[in-house]
mmCIF file with all atom_site columns, C-alpha atoms in Angstrom:
data_model
loop_
_atom_site.group_PDB
_atom_site.id
_atom_site.type_symbol
_atom_site.label_atom_id
_atom_site.label_alt_id
_atom_site.label_comp_id
_atom_site.label_asym_id
_atom_site.label_entity_id
_atom_site.label_seq_id
_atom_site.pdbx_PDB_ins_code
_atom_site.Cartn_x
_atom_site.Cartn_y
_atom_site.Cartn_z
_atom_site.occupancy
_atom_site.B_iso_or_equiv
_atom_site.pdbx_formal_charge
_atom_site.auth_seq_id
_atom_site.auth_comp_id
_atom_site.auth_asym_id
_atom_site.auth_atom_id
_atom_site.pdbx_PDB_model_num
ATOM 1   C CA . MET A 1 1   ? -27.731 4.073  25.866 1.00 0.00 ? 1   MET A CA 1
ATOM 2   C CA . CYS A 1 2   ? -25.066 6.399  28.357 1.00 0.00 ? 2   CYS A CA 1
ATOM 3   C CA . GLU A 1 3   ? -24.400 5.974  31.354 1.00 0.00 ? 3   GLU A CA 1
ATOM 4   C CA . TYR A 1 4   ? -21.376 5.832  32.132 1.00 0.00 ? 4   TYR A CA 1
ATOM 5   C CA . CYS A 1 5   ? -20.869 9.799  33.179 1.00 0.00 ? 5   CYS A CA 1
ATOM 6   C CA . GLY A 1 6   ? -23.858 10.309 36.135 1.00 0.00 ? 6   GLY A CA 1
ATOM 7   C CA . CYS A 1 7   ? -26.144 12.569 33.746 1.00 0.00 ? 7   CYS A CA 1
ATOM 8   C CA . GLN A 1 8   ? -28.321 10.256 34.566 1.00 0.00 ? 8   GLN A CA 1
ATOM 9   C CA . SER A 1 9   ? -27.784 11.092 38.052 1.00 0.00 ? 9   SER A CA 1
ATOM 10  C CA . LEU A 1 10  ? -29.707 14.740 37.755 1.00 0.00 ? 10  LEU A CA 1
ATOM 11  C CA . ALA A 1 11  ? -34.236 14.045 37.703 1.00 0.00 ? 11  ALA A CA 1
ATOM 12  C CA . SER A 1 12  ? -34.045 16.455 34.409 1.00 0.00 ? 12  SER A CA 1
ATOM 13  C CA . ILE A 1 13  ? -31.973 13.600 32.548 1.00 0.00 ? 13  ILE A CA 1
ATOM 14  C CA . ASP A 1 14  ? -32.806 10.456 33.645 1.00 0.00 ? 14  ASP A CA 1
ATOM 15  C CA . GLU A 1 15  ? -36.463 11.807 32.023 1.00 0.00 ? 15  GLU A CA 1
ATOM 16  C CA . LEU A 1 16  ? -34.107 13.017 28.992 1.00 0.00 ? 16  LEU A CA 1
ATOM 17  C CA . THR A 1 17  ? -33.181 9.147  29.058 1.00 0.00 ? 17  THR A CA 1
ATOM 18  C CA . ARG A 1 18  ? -36.354 7.059  29.735 1.00 0.00 ? 18  ARG A CA 1
ATOM 19  C CA . GLU A 1 19  ? -38.255 9.502  26.656 1.00 0.00 ? 19  GLU A CA 1
ATOM 20  C CA . HIS A 1 20  ? -35.060 8.509  24.155 1.00 0.00 ? 20  HIS A CA 1
ATOM 21  C CA . ASP A 1 21  ? -34.925 5.127  25.337 1.00 0.00 ? 21  ASP A CA 1
ATOM 22  C CA . GLU A 1 22  ? -39.759 4.777  24.856 1.00 0.00 ? 22  GLU A CA 1
ATOM 23  C CA . VAL A 1 23  ? -38.621 6.341  21.383 1.00 0.00 ? 23  VAL A CA 1
ATOM 24  C CA . VAL A 1 24  ? -35.671 3.728  20.512 1.00 0.00 ? 24  VAL A CA 1
ATOM 25  C CA . ARG A 1 25  ? -38.700 0.994  21.639 1.00 0.00 ? 25  ARG A CA 1
ATOM 26  C CA . LEU A 1 26  ? -41.143 2.043  19.649 1.00 0.00 ? 26  LEU A CA 1
ATOM 27  C CA . ILE A 1 27  ? -38.274 2.618  16.240 1.00 0.00 ? 27  ILE A CA 1
ATOM 28  C CA . SER A 1 28  ? -37.671 -0.746 16.455 1.00 0.00 ? 28  SER A CA 1
ATOM 29  C CA . HIS A 1 29  ? -41.473 -1.152 15.819 1.00 0.00 ? 29  HIS A CA 1
ATOM 30  C CA . LEU A 1 30  ? -41.505 0.023  12.372 1.00 0.00 ? 30  LEU A CA 1
ATOM 31  C CA . HIS A 1 31  ? -39.348 -1.855 10.363 1.00 0.00 ? 31  HIS A CA 1
ATOM 32  C CA . PRO A 1 32  ? -41.024 -5.002 10.446 1.00 0.00 ? 32  PRO A CA 1
ATOM 33  C CA . ALA A 1 33  ? -44.620 -3.001 9.552  1.00 0.00 ? 33  ALA A CA 1
ATOM 34  C CA . HIS A 1 34  ? -42.028 -1.604 6.178  1.00 0.00 ? 34  HIS A CA 1
ATOM 35  C CA . GLN A 1 35  ? -41.240 -4.467 5.321  1.00 0.00 ? 35  GLN A CA 1
ATOM 36  C CA . ALA A 1 36  ? -45.437 -5.604 5.178  1.00 0.00 ? 36  ALA A CA 1
ATOM 37  C CA . GLY A 1 37  ? -45.934 -2.464 3.721  1.00 0.00 ? 37  GLY A CA 1
ATOM 38  C CA . ASP A 1 38  ? -48.207 -1.916 6.837  1.00 0.00 ? 38  ASP A CA 1
ATOM 39  C CA . VAL A 1 39  ? -48.807 1.903  6.060  1.00 0.00 ? 39  VAL A CA 1
ATOM 40  C CA . ALA A 1 40  ? -51.503 2.408  8.904  1.00 0.00 ? 40  ALA A CA 1
ATOM 41  C CA . ARG A 1 41  ? -48.883 0.004  11.910 1.00 0.00 ? 41  ARG A CA 1
ATOM 42  C CA . MET A 1 42  ? -46.080 2.594  10.902 1.00 0.00 ? 42  MET A CA 1
ATOM 43  C CA . ALA A 1 43  ? -48.262 5.659  11.052 1.00 0.00 ? 43  ALA A CA 1
ATOM 44  C CA . GLU A 1 44  ? -49.070 4.088  14.463 1.00 0.00 ? 44  GLU A CA 1
ATOM 45  C CA . VAL A 1 45  ? -46.407 3.581  16.147 1.00 0.00 ? 45  VAL A CA 1
ATOM 46  C CA . SER A 1 46  ? -44.946 7.180  14.650 1.00 0.00 ? 46  SER A CA 1
ATOM 47  C CA . ARG A 1 47  ? -47.837 8.772  16.104 1.00 0.00 ? 47  ARG A CA 1
ATOM 48  C CA . GLU A 1 48  ? -47.056 7.234  19.792 1.00 0.00 ? 48  GLU A CA 1
ATOM 49  C CA . ILE A 1 49  ? -43.500 8.221  18.312 1.00 0.00 ? 49  ILE A CA 1
ATOM 50  C CA . ALA A 1 50  ? -44.404 11.847 18.829 1.00 0.00 ? 50  ALA A CA 1
ATOM 51  C CA . ARG A 1 51  ? -46.995 11.906 22.089 1.00 0.00 ? 51  ARG A CA 1
ATOM 52  C CA . VAL A 1 52  ? -43.614 11.005 23.310 1.00 0.00 ? 52  VAL A CA 1
ATOM 53  C CA . LEU A 1 53  ? -41.331 13.528 21.515 1.00 0.00 ? 53  LEU A CA 1
ATOM 54  C CA . GLY A 1 54  ? -43.314 16.223 22.391 1.00 0.00 ? 54  GLY A CA 1
ATOM 55  C CA . PRO A 1 55  ? -42.915 17.462 25.976 1.00 0.00 ? 55  PRO A CA 1
ATOM 56  C CA . HIS A 1 56  ? -39.650 15.878 25.434 1.00 0.00 ? 56  HIS A CA 1
ATOM 57  C CA . THR A 1 57  ? -38.784 18.523 22.911 1.00 0.00 ? 57  THR A CA 1
ATOM 58  C CA . GLU A 1 58  ? -40.156 21.023 24.950 1.00 0.00 ? 58  GLU A CA 1
ATOM 59  C CA . VAL A 1 59  ? -37.934 20.206 27.227 1.00 0.00 ? 59  VAL A CA 1
ATOM 60  C CA . GLU A 1 60  ? -35.111 20.319 25.251 1.00 0.00 ? 60  GLU A CA 1
ATOM 61  C CA . GLU A 1 61  ? -35.558 23.735 23.518 1.00 0.00 ? 61  GLU A CA 1
ATOM 62  C CA . HIS A 1 62  ? -37.102 26.081 26.156 1.00 0.00 ? 62  HIS A CA 1
ATOM 63  C CA . GLY A 1 63  ? -35.100 24.109 28.686 1.00 0.00 ? 63  GLY A CA 1
ATOM 64  C CA . LEU A 1 64  ? -31.818 22.365 28.465 1.00 0.00 ? 64  LEU A CA 1
ATOM 65  C CA . PHE A 1 65  ? -30.711 23.970 24.575 1.00 0.00 ? 65  PHE A CA 1
ATOM 66  C CA . PRO A 1 66  ? -30.965 27.667 26.026 1.00 0.00 ? 66  PRO A CA 1
ATOM 67  C CA . ALA A 1 67  ? -28.879 27.246 28.637 1.00 0.00 ? 67  ALA A CA 1
ATOM 68  C CA . MET A 1 68  ? -26.145 25.356 26.700 1.00 0.00 ? 68  MET A CA 1
ATOM 69  C CA . ALA A 1 69  ? -26.408 27.351 23.108 1.00 0.00 ? 69  ALA A CA 1
ATOM 70  C CA . ALA A 1 70  ? -23.946 30.172 24.363 1.00 0.00 ? 70  ALA A CA 1
ATOM 71  C CA . ASP A 1 71  ? -21.462 27.339 24.893 1.00 0.00 ? 71  ASP A CA 1
ATOM 72  C CA . PHE A 1 72  ? -22.661 25.326 22.433 1.00 0.00 ? 72  PHE A CA 1
ATOM 73  C CA . PRO A 1 73  ? -24.630 27.364 19.266 1.00 0.00 ? 73  PRO A CA 1
ATOM 74  C CA . ASP A 1 74  ? -23.463 25.700 15.805 1.00 0.00 ? 74  ASP A CA 1
ATOM 75  C CA . GLN A 1 75  ? -24.492 21.726 17.433 1.00 0.00 ? 75  GLN A CA 1
ATOM 76  C CA . ILE A 1 76  ? -27.888 23.168 19.190 1.00 0.00 ? 76  ILE A CA 1
ATOM 77  C CA . ALA A 1 77  ? -28.379 24.975 15.769 1.00 0.00 ? 77  ALA A CA 1
ATOM 78  C CA . ALA A 1 78  ? -28.090 21.401 14.651 1.00 0.00 ? 78  ALA A CA 1
ATOM 79  C CA . LEU A 1 79  ? -29.892 19.135 17.012 1.00 0.00 ? 79  LEU A CA 1
ATOM 80  C CA . GLU A 1 80  ? -33.280 21.829 16.539 1.00 0.00 ? 80  GLU A CA 1
ATOM 81  C CA . ALA A 1 81  ? -33.098 21.508 13.094 1.00 0.00 ? 81  ALA A CA 1
ATOM 82  C CA . GLU A 1 82  ? -32.785 17.791 13.100 1.00 0.00 ? 82  GLU A CA 1
ATOM 83  C CA . HIS A 1 83  ? -36.413 18.286 15.867 1.00 0.00 ? 83  HIS A CA 1
ATOM 84  C CA . ARG A 1 84  ? -37.787 20.287 12.880 1.00 0.00 ? 84  ARG A CA 1
ATOM 85  C CA . ARG A 1 85  ? -37.582 17.428 10.322 1.00 0.00 ? 85  ARG A CA 1
ATOM 86  C CA . VAL A 1 86  ? -38.674 14.460 12.112 1.00 0.00 ? 86  VAL A CA 1
ATOM 87  C CA . GLU A 1 87  ? -41.799 16.537 13.738 1.00 0.00 ? 87  GLU A CA 1
ATOM 88  C CA . ALA A 1 88  ? -42.749 16.791 9.709  1.00 0.00 ? 88  ALA A CA 1
ATOM 89  C CA . VAL A 1 89  ? -42.091 13.559 8.291  1.00 0.00 ? 89  VAL A CA 1
ATOM 90  C CA . LEU A 1 90  ? -43.900 12.629 12.443 1.00 0.00 ? 90  LEU A CA 1
ATOM 91  C CA . ALA A 1 91  ? -46.997 15.694 11.339 1.00 0.00 ? 91  ALA A CA 1
ATOM 92  C CA . GLU A 1 92  ? -47.631 14.023 7.852  1.00 0.00 ? 92  GLU A CA 1
ATOM 93  C CA . ALA A 1 93  ? -49.232 10.691 10.157 1.00 0.00 ? 93  ALA A CA 1
ATOM 94  C CA . ALA A 1 94  ? -51.361 13.106 13.423 1.00 0.00 ? 94  ALA A CA 1
ATOM 95  C CA . ASP A 1 95  ? -54.631 13.255 13.583 1.00 0.00 ? 95  ASP A CA 1
ATOM 96  C CA . GLY A 1 96  ? -55.286 9.333  13.022 1.00 0.00 ? 96  GLY A CA 1
ATOM 97  C CA . ALA A 1 97  ? -54.156 9.902  9.726  1.00 0.00 ? 97  ALA A CA 1
ATOM 98  C CA . THR A 1 98  ? -52.287 6.895  7.167  1.00 0.00 ? 98  THR A CA 1
ATOM 99  C CA . PRO A 1 99  ? -50.646 8.943  4.630  1.00 0.00 ? 99  PRO A CA 1
ATOM 100 C CA . SER A 1 100 ? -51.559 8.177  1.310  1.00 0.00 ? 100 SER A CA 1
ATOM 101 C CA . ASP A 1 101 ? -48.813 10.048 -0.552 1.00 0.00 ? 101 ASP A CA 1
ATOM 102 C CA . PRO A 1 102 ? -46.471 6.499  -1.836 1.00 0.00 ? 102 PRO A CA 1
ATOM 103 C CA . GLY A 1 103 ? -42.966 8.451  -0.366 1.00 0.00 ? 103 GLY A CA 1
ATOM 104 C CA . TRP A 1 104 ? -43.569 8.493  3.117  1.00 0.00 ? 104 TRP A CA 1
ATOM 105 C CA . PRO A 1 105 ? -43.322 5.533  5.280  1.00 0.00 ? 105 PRO A CA 1
ATOM 106 C CA . GLU A 1 106 ? -39.851 5.713  3.058  1.00 0.00 ? 106 GLU A CA 1
ATOM 107 C CA . ARG A 1 107 ? -39.074 8.917  4.328  1.00 0.00 ? 107 ARG A CA 1
ATOM 108 C CA . LEU A 1 108 ? -40.064 7.719  8.181  1.00 0.00 ? 108 LEU A CA 1
ATOM 109 C CA . VAL A 1 109 ? -37.185 5.179  8.194  1.00 0.00 ? 109 VAL A CA 1
ATOM 110 C CA . GLU A 1 110 ? -35.807 7.877  6.617  1.00 0.00 ? 110 GLU A CA 1
ATOM 111 C CA . ALA A 1 111 ? -36.674 10.745 9.846  1.00 0.00 ? 111 ALA A CA 1
ATOM 112 C CA . MET A 1 112 ? -36.064 7.376  11.722 1.00 0.00 ? 112 MET A CA 1
ATOM 113 C CA . ALA A 1 113 ? -32.614 6.282  10.871 1.00 0.00 ? 113 ALA A CA 1
ATOM 114 C CA . VAL A 1 114 ? -32.194 10.336 11.639 1.00 0.00 ? 114 VAL A CA 1
ATOM 115 C CA . LEU A 1 115 ? -33.849 9.915  15.350 1.00 0.00 ? 115 LEU A CA 1
ATOM 116 C CA . ARG A 1 116 ? -31.578 7.086  16.459 1.00 0.00 ? 116 ARG A CA 1
ATOM 117 C CA . ASP A 1 117 ? -28.064 9.143  15.325 1.00 0.00 ? 117 ASP A CA 1
ATOM 118 C CA . HIS A 1 118 ? -29.883 12.805 17.028 1.00 0.00 ? 118 HIS A CA 1
ATOM 119 C CA . ILE A 1 119 ? -30.943 10.688 20.425 1.00 0.00 ? 119 ILE A CA 1
ATOM 120 C CA . LEU A 1 120 ? -27.005 9.363  20.260 1.00 0.00 ? 120 LEU A CA 1
ATOM 121 C CA . LYS A 1 121 ? -25.870 12.750 20.209 1.00 0.00 ? 121 LYS A CA 1
ATOM 122 C CA . GLU A 1 122 ? -27.631 13.706 22.688 1.00 0.00 ? 122 GLU A CA 1
ATOM 123 C CA . GLN A 1 123 ? -27.676 11.255 25.064 1.00 0.00 ? 123 GLN A CA 1
ATOM 124 C CA . ASP A 1 124 ? -22.961 11.070 24.483 1.00 0.00 ? 124 ASP A CA 1
ATOM 125 C CA . GLY A 1 125 ? -22.721 14.834 23.864 1.00 0.00 ? 125 GLY A CA 1
ATOM 126 C CA . VAL A 1 126 ? -25.234 17.193 25.075 1.00 0.00 ? 126 VAL A CA 1
ATOM 127 C CA . PHE A 1 127 ? -25.934 15.690 28.105 1.00 0.00 ? 127 PHE A CA 1
ATOM 128 C CA . PRO A 1 128 ? -22.566 15.496 29.598 1.00 0.00 ? 128 PRO A CA 1
ATOM 129 C CA . ALA A 1 129 ? -21.795 18.918 28.529 1.00 0.00 ? 129 ALA A CA 1
ATOM 130 C CA . ALA A 1 130 ? -25.131 19.880 30.575 1.00 0.00 ? 130 ALA A CA 1
ATOM 131 C CA . LEU A 1 131 ? -23.854 18.141 33.435 1.00 0.00 ? 131 LEU A CA 1
ATOM 132 C CA . ALA A 1 132 ? -20.057 20.048 33.160 1.00 0.00 ? 132 ALA A CA 1
ATOM 133 C CA . ASN A 1 133 ? -21.411 23.106 31.835 1.00 0.00 ? 133 ASN A CA 1
ATOM 134 C CA . LEU A 1 134 ? -24.639 24.246 33.560 1.00 0.00 ? 134 LEU A CA 1
ATOM 135 C CA . GLY A 1 135 ? -25.128 25.367 37.226 1.00 0.00 ? 135 GLY A CA 1
ATOM 136 C CA . THR A 1 136 ? -28.134 24.811 39.712 1.00 0.00 ? 136 THR A CA 1
ATOM 137 C CA . GLU A 1 137 ? -30.136 28.395 38.453 1.00 0.00 ? 137 GLU A CA 1
ATOM 138 C CA . GLU A 1 138 ? -30.223 26.266 34.106 1.00 0.00 ? 138 GLU A CA 1
ATOM 139 C CA . TRP A 1 139 ? -30.954 22.741 36.262 1.00 0.00 ? 139 TRP A CA 1
ATOM 140 C CA . GLU A 1 140 ? -33.784 25.005 38.124 1.00 0.00 ? 140 GLU A CA 1
ATOM 141 C CA . ALA A 1 141 ? -35.155 26.370 34.661 1.00 0.00 ? 141 ALA A CA 1
ATOM 142 C CA . VAL A 1 142 ? -35.054 22.899 33.282 1.00 0.00 ? 142 VAL A CA 1
ATOM 143 C CA . GLU A 1 143 ? -37.259 21.469 35.891 1.00 0.00 ? 143 GLU A CA 1
ATOM 144 C CA . ALA A 1 144 ? -39.155 24.248 35.586 1.00 0.00 ? 144 ALA A CA 1
ATOM 145 C CA . VAL A 1 145 ? -40.017 23.318 31.601 1.00 0.00 ? 145 VAL A CA 1
ATOM 146 C CA . ARG A 1 146 ? -40.803 19.402 32.134 1.00 0.00 ? 146 ARG A CA 1
ATOM 147 C CA . ALA A 1 147 ? -43.066 20.496 34.969 1.00 0.00 ? 147 ALA A CA 1
ATOM 148 C CA . GLY A 1 148 ? -44.958 22.695 32.095 1.00 0.00 ? 148 GLY A CA 1
ATOM 149 C CA . ALA A 1 149 ? -44.823 20.334 29.201 1.00 0.00 ? 149 ALA A CA 1
ATOM 150 C CA . GLY A 1 150 ? -45.262 16.805 31.485 1.00 0.00 ? 150 GLY A CA 1
ATOM 151 C CA . SER A 1 151 ? -44.518 13.818 30.159 1.00 0.00 ? 151 SER A CA 1
ATOM 152 C CA . ALA A 1 152 ? -45.927 10.937 28.222 1.00 0.00 ? 152 ALA A CA 1
ATOM 153 C CA . LEU A 1 153 ? -44.545 8.158  30.291 1.00 0.00 ? 153 LEU A CA 1
ATOM 154 C CA . PRO A 1 154 ? -45.403 7.423  33.874 1.00 0.00 ? 154 PRO A CA 1
ATOM 155 C CA . ARG A 1 155 ? -43.316 8.111  36.732 1.00 0.00 ? 155 ARG A CA 1
ATOM 156 C CA . PRO A 1 156 ? -41.114 5.318  37.358 1.00 0.00 ? 156 PRO A CA 1
ATOM 157 C CA . ALA A 1 157 ? -41.779 3.297  41.218 1.00 0.00 ? 157 ALA A CA 1
ATOM 158 C CA . ALA A 1 158 ? -40.062 4.405  43.051 1.00 0.00 ? 158 ALA A CA 1
#
């Protein structure tokens, strides 16, 4: 993922990037399960992805995106729409359920392709743009949202 612009030097962006990396890692577990027809495993992985995306999405939608919406309204609206699309498919496997709809595995694979593209848009577009456009107060607001949302990932060793 992106490391060329320096945006990961900010704790907020570093944490979002670590979450992206974990989601991409988890997505890689879906292909073998899909190939094997193991819908239960696909559902398990989708719940793991949802667990990481919960606080991640909260930080983006209540911290980062509002700070950028005035300058990039169409892009932010498109990213939020992609969040809703991915969340809807992941929600079908929530609460320990294995979806019985035979179309769900394909919807999940398609949603994960959207999510991978979405991650690239954020890493290569949103995060560098945020670094260039946001001021101290806006970053403090993002950090405040993170403090409330937490993270599904352990803190990195110092």
